[in-house]
Backbone as JSON Lines, residues from 0, in Angstrom:
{"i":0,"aa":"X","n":[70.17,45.34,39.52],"ca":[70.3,44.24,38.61],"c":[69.63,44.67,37.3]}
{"i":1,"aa":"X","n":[70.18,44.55,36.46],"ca":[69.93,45.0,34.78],"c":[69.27,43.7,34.11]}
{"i":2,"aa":"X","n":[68.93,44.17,33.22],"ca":[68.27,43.02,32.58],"c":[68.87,42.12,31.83]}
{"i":3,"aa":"X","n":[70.02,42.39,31.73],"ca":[70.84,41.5,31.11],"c":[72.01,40.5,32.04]}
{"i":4,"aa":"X","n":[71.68,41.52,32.99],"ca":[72.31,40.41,34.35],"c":[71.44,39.56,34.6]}
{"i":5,"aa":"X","n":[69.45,39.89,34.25],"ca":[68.32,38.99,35.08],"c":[68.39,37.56,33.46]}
{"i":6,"aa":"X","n":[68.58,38.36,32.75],"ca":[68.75,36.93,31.52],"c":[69.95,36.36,31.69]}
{"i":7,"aa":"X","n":[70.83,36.5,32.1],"ca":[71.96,35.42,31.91],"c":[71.89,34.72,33.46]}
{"i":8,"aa":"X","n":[71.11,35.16,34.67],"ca":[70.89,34.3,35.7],"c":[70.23,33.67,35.42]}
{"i":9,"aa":"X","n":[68.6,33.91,34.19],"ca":[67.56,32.88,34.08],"c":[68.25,31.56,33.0]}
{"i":10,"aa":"X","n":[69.11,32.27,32.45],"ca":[70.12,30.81,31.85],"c":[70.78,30.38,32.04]}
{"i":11,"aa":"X","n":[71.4,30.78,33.23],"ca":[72.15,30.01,34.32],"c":[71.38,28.92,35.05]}
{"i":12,"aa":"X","n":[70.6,29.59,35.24],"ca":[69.38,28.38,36.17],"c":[69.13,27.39,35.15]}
{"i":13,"aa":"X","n":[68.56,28.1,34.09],"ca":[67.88,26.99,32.97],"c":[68.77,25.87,32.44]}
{"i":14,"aa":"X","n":[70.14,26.2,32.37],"ca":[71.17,25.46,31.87],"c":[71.55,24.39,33.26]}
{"i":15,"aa":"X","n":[71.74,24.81,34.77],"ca":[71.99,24.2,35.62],"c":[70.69,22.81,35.86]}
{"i":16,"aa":"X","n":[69.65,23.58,35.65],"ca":[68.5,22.6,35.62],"c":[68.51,21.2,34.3]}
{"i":17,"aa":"X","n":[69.15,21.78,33.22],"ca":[69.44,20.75,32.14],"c":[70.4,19.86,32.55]}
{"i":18,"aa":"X","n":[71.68,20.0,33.17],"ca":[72.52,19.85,33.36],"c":[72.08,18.63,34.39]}
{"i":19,"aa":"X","n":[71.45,18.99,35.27],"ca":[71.09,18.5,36.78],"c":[69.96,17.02,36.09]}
{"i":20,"aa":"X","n":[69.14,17.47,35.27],"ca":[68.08,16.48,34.53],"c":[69.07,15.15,33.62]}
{"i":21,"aa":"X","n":[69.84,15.85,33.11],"ca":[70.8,14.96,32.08],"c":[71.5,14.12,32.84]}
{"i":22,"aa":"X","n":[71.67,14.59,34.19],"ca":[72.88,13.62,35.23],"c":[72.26,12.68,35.57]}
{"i":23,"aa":"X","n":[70.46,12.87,36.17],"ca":[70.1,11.73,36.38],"c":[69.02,10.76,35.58]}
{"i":24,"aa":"X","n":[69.05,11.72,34.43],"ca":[68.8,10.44,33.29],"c":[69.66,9.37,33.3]}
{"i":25,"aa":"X","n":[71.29,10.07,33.02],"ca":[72.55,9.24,32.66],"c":[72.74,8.11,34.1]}
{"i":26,"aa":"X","n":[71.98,8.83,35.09],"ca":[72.57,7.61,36.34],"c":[71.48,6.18,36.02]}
{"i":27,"aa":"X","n":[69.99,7.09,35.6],"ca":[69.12,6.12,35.75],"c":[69.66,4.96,34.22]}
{"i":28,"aa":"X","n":[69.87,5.56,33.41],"ca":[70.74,4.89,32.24],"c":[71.74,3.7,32.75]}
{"i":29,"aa":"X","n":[72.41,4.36,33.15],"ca":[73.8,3.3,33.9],"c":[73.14,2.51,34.17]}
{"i":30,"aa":"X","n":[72.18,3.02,35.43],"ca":[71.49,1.56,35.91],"c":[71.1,-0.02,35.56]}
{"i":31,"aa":"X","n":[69.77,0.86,34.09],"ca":[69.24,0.01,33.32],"c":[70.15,-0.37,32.66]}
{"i":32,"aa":"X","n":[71.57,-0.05,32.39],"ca":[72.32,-1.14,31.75],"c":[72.86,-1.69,32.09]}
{"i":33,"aa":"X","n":[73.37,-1.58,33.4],"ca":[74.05,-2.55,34.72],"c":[72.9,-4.0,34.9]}
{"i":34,"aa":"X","n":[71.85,-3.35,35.18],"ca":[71.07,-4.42,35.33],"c":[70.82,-5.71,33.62]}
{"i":35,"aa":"X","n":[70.09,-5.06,32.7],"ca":[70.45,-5.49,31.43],"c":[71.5,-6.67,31.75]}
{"i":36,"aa":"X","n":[73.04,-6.0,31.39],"ca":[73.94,-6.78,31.5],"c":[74.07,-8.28,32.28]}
{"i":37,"aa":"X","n":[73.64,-7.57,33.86],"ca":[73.66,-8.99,34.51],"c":[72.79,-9.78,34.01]}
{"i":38,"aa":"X","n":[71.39,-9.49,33.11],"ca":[70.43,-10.28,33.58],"c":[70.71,-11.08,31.36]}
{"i":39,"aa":"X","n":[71.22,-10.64,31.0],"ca":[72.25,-11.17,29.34],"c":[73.15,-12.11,29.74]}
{"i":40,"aa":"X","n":[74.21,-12.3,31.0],"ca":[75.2,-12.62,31.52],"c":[74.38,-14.11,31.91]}
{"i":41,"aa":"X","n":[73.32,-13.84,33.06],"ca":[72.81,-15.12,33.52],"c":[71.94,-15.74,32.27]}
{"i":42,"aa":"X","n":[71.28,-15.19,31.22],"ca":[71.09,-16.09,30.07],"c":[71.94,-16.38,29.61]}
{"i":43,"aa":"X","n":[73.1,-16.18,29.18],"ca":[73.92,-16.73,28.79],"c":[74.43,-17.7,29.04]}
{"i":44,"aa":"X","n":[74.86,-16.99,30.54],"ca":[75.58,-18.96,31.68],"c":[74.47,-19.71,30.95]}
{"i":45,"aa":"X","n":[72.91,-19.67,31.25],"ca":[71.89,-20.48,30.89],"c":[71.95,-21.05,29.92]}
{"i":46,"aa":"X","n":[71.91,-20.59,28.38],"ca":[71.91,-21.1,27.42],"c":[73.47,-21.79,26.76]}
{"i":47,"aa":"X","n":[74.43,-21.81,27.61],"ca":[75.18,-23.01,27.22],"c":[74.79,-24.04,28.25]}
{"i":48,"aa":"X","n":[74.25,-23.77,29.58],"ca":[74.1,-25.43,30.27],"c":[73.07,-25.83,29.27]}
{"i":49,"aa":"X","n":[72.17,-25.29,28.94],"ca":[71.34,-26.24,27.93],"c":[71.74,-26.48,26.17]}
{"i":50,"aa":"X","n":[72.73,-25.79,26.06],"ca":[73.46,-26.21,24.97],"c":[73.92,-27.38,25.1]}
{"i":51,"aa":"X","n":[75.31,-27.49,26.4],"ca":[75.61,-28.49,26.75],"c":[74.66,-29.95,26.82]}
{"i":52,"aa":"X","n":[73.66,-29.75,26.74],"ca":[72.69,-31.01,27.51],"c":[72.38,-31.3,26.5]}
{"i":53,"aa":"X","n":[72.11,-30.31,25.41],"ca":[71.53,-30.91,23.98],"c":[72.67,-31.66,23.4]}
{"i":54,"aa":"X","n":[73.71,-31.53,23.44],"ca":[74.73,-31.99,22.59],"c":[75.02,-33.29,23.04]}
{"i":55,"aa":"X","n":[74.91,-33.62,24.92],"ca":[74.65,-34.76,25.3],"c":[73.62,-35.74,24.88]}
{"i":56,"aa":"X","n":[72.49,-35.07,24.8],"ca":[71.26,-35.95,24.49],"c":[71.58,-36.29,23.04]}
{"i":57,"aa":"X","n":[71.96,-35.38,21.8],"ca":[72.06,-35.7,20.86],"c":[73.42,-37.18,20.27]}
{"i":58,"aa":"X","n":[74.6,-36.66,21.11],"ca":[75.53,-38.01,21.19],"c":[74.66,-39.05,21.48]}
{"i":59,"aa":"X","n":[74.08,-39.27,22.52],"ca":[73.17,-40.48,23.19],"c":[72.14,-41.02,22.07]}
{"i":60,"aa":"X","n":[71.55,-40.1,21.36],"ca":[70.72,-40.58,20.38],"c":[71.52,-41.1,19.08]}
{"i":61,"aa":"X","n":[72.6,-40.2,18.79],"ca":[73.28,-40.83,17.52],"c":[74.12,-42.21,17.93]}
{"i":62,"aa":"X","n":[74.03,-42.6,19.18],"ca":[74.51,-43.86,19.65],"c":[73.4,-44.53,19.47]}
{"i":63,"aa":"X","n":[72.24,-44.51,19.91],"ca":[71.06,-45.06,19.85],"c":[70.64,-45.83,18.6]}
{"i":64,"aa":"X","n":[70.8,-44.76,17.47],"ca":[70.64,-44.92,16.26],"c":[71.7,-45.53,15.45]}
{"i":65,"aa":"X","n":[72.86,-45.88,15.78],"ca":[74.24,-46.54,15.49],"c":[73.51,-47.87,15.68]}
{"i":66,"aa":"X","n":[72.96,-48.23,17.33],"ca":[72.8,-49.4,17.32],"c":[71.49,-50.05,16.83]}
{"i":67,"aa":"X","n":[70.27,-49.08,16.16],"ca":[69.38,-49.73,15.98],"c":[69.43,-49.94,14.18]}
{"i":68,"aa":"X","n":[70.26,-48.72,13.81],"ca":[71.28,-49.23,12.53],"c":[70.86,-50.97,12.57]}
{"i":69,"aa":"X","n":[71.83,-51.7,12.85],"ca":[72.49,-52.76,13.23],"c":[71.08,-53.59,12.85]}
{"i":70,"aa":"X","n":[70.13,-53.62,13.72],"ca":[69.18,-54.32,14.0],"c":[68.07,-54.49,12.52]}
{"i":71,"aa":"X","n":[68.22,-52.99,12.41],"ca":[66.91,-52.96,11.01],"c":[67.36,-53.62,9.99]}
{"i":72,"aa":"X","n":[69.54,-53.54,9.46],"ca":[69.86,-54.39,8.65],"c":[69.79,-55.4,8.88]}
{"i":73,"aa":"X","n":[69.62,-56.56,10.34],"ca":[69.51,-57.33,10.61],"c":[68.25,-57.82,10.0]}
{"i":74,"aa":"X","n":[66.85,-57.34,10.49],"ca":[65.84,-57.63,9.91],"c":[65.42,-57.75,8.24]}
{"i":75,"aa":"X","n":[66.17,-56.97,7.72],"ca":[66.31,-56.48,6.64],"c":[67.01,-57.49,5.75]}
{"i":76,"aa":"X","n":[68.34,-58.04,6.38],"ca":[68.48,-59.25,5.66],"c":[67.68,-60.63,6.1]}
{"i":77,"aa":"X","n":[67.12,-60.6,6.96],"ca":[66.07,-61.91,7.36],"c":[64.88,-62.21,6.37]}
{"i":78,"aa":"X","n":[63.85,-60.68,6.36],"ca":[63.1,-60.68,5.15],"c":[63.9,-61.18,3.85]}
{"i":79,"aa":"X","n":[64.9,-61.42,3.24],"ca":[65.45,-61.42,2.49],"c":[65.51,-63.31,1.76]}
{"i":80,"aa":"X","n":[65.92,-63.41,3.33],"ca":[66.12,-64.7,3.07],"c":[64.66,-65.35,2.89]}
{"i":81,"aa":"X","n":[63.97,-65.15,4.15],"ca":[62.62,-65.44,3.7],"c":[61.82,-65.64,2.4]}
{"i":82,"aa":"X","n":[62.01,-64.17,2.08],"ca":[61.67,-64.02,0.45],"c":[62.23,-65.26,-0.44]}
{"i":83,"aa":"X","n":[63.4,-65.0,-0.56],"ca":[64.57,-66.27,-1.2],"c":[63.41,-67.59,-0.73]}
{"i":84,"aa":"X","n":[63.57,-68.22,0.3],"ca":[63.01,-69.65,0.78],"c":[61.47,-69.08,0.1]}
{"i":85,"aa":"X","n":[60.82,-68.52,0.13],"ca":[59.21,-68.42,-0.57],"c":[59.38,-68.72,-1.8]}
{"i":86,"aa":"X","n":[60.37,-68.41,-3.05],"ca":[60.61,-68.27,-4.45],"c":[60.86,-70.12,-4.11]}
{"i":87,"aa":"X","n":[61.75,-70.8,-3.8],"ca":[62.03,-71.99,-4.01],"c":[60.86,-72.67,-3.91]}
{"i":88,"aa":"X","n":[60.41,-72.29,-2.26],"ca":[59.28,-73.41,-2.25],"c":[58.37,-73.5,-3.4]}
{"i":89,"aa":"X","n":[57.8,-71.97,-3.42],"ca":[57.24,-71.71,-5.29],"c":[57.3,-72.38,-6.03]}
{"i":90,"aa":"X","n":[58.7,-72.51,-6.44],"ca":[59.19,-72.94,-7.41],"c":[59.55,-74.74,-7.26]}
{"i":91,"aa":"X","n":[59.27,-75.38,-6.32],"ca":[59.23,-76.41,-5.89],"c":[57.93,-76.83,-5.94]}
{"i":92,"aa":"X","n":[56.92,-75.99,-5.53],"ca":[55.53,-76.11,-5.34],"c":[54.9,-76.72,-7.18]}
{"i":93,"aa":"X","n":[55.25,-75.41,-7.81],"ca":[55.15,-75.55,-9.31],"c":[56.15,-76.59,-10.03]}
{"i":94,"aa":"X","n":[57.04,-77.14,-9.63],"ca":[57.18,-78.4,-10.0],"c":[56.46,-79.66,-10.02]}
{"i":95,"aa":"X","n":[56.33,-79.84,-8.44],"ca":[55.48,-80.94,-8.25],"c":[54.12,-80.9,-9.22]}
{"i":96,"aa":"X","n":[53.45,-80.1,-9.33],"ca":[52.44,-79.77,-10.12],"c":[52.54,-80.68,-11.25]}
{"i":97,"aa":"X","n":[53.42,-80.54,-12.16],"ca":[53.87,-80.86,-13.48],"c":[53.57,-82.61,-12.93]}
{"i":98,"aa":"X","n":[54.14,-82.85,-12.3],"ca":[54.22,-84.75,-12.27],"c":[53.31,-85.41,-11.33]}
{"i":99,"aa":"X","n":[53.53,-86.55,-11.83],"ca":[51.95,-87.4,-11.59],"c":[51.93,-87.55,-10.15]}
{"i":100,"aa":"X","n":[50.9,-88.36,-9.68],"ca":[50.36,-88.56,-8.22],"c":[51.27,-88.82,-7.18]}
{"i":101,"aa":"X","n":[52.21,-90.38,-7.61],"ca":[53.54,-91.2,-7.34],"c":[54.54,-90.27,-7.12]}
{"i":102,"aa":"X","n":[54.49,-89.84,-8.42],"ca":[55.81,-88.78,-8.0],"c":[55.5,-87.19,-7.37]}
{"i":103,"aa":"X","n":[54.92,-87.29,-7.07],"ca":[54.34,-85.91,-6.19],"c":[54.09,-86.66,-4.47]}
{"i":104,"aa":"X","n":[54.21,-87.85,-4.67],"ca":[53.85,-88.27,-2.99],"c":[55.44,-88.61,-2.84]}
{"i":105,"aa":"X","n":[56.43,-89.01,-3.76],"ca":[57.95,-88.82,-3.78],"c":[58.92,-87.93,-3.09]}
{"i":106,"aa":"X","n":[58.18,-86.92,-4.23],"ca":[59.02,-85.6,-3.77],"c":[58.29,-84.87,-2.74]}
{"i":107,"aa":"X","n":[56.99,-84.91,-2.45],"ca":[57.03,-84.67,-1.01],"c":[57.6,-84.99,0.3]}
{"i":108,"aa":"X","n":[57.68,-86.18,0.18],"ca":[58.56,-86.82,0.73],"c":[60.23,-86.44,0.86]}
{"i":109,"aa":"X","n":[60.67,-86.9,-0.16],"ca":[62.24,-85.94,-0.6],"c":[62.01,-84.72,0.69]}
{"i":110,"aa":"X","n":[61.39,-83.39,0.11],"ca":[61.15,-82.44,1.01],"c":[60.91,-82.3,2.14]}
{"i":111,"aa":"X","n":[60.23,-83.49,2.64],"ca":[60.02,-83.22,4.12],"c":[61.16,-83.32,4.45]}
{"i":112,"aa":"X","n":[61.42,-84.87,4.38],"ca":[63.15,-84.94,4.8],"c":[64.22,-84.33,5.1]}
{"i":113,"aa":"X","n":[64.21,-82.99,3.97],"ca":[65.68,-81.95,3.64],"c":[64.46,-81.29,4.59]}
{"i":114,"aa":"X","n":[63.45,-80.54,4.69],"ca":[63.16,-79.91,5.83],"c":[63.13,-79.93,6.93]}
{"i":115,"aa":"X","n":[62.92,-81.62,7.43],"ca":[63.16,-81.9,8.46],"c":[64.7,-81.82,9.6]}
{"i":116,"aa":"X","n":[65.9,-82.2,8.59],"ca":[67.23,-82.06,8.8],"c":[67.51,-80.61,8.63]}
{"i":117,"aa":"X","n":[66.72,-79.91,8.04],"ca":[67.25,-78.53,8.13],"c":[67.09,-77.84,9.86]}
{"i":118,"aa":"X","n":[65.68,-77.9,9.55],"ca":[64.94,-77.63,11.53],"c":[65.78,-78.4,12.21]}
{"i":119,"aa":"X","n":[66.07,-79.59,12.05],"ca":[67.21,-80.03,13.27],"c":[68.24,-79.67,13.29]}
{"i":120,"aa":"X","n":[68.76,-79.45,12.51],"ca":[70.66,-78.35,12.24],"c":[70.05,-76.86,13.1]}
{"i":121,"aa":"X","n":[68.88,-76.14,12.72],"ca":[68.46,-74.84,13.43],"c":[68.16,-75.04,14.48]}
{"i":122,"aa":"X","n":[68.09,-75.94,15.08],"ca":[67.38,-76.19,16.5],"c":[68.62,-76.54,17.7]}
{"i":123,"aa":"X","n":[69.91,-77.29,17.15],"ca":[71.05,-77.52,17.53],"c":[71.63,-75.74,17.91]}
């Protein structure tokens, strides 16, 4: 055996040994991406069931909020009126002021009256 037969066996070996290392990198490779994959796949399924659920919960709330809509304008025009009935009485209040004793025990009177028939129409 010549020495040039003993170098091209030691790079035969050396190359078979690369060869042999690279195969089971590439298997252990496959692996980790086989696995990877499945485990991307089951987050995935995952993150649409909880997509799904958000989009439920969120319909449910924009219903929620449809109907409490409703309610706050409700309140909203009540204060309103309120307000309105405070300015009259006010302004009823500061009338009476202006006129004498007689006619301030009058128009109190007057007022009870229309208040009184009012509460009974609201009470019906």
């Amino acid at each position: 055996m010549t020495i040039g037969e003993l170098s091209i066996l030691i790079f035969a070996l050396a190359f078979l040994l690369l060869v042999v290392f690279i195969g089971i990198f590439l298997l252990r490779l496959t692996r980790a991406v086989s696995i990877l994959t499945t485990d991307i796949d089951t987050i995935a399924r995952s993150s649409n069931e909880v997509l799904a659920n958000t989009n439920m919960l969120l319909d449910d709330v924009n219903d929620k909020m449809a109907t409490l809509d409703v309610t706050v304008q409700a309140a909203a025009d009540l204060s309103q009126t309120v307000s309105d009935l405070n300015g009259s009485v006010r302004k009823a209040s500061n009338n009476l002021a202006g006129m004498g004793t007689i006619s301030k025990a009058g128009a109190t009177l007057a007022l009870s009256k229309v208040f009184g028939l009012f509460s009974k129409k609201n009470k019906k």
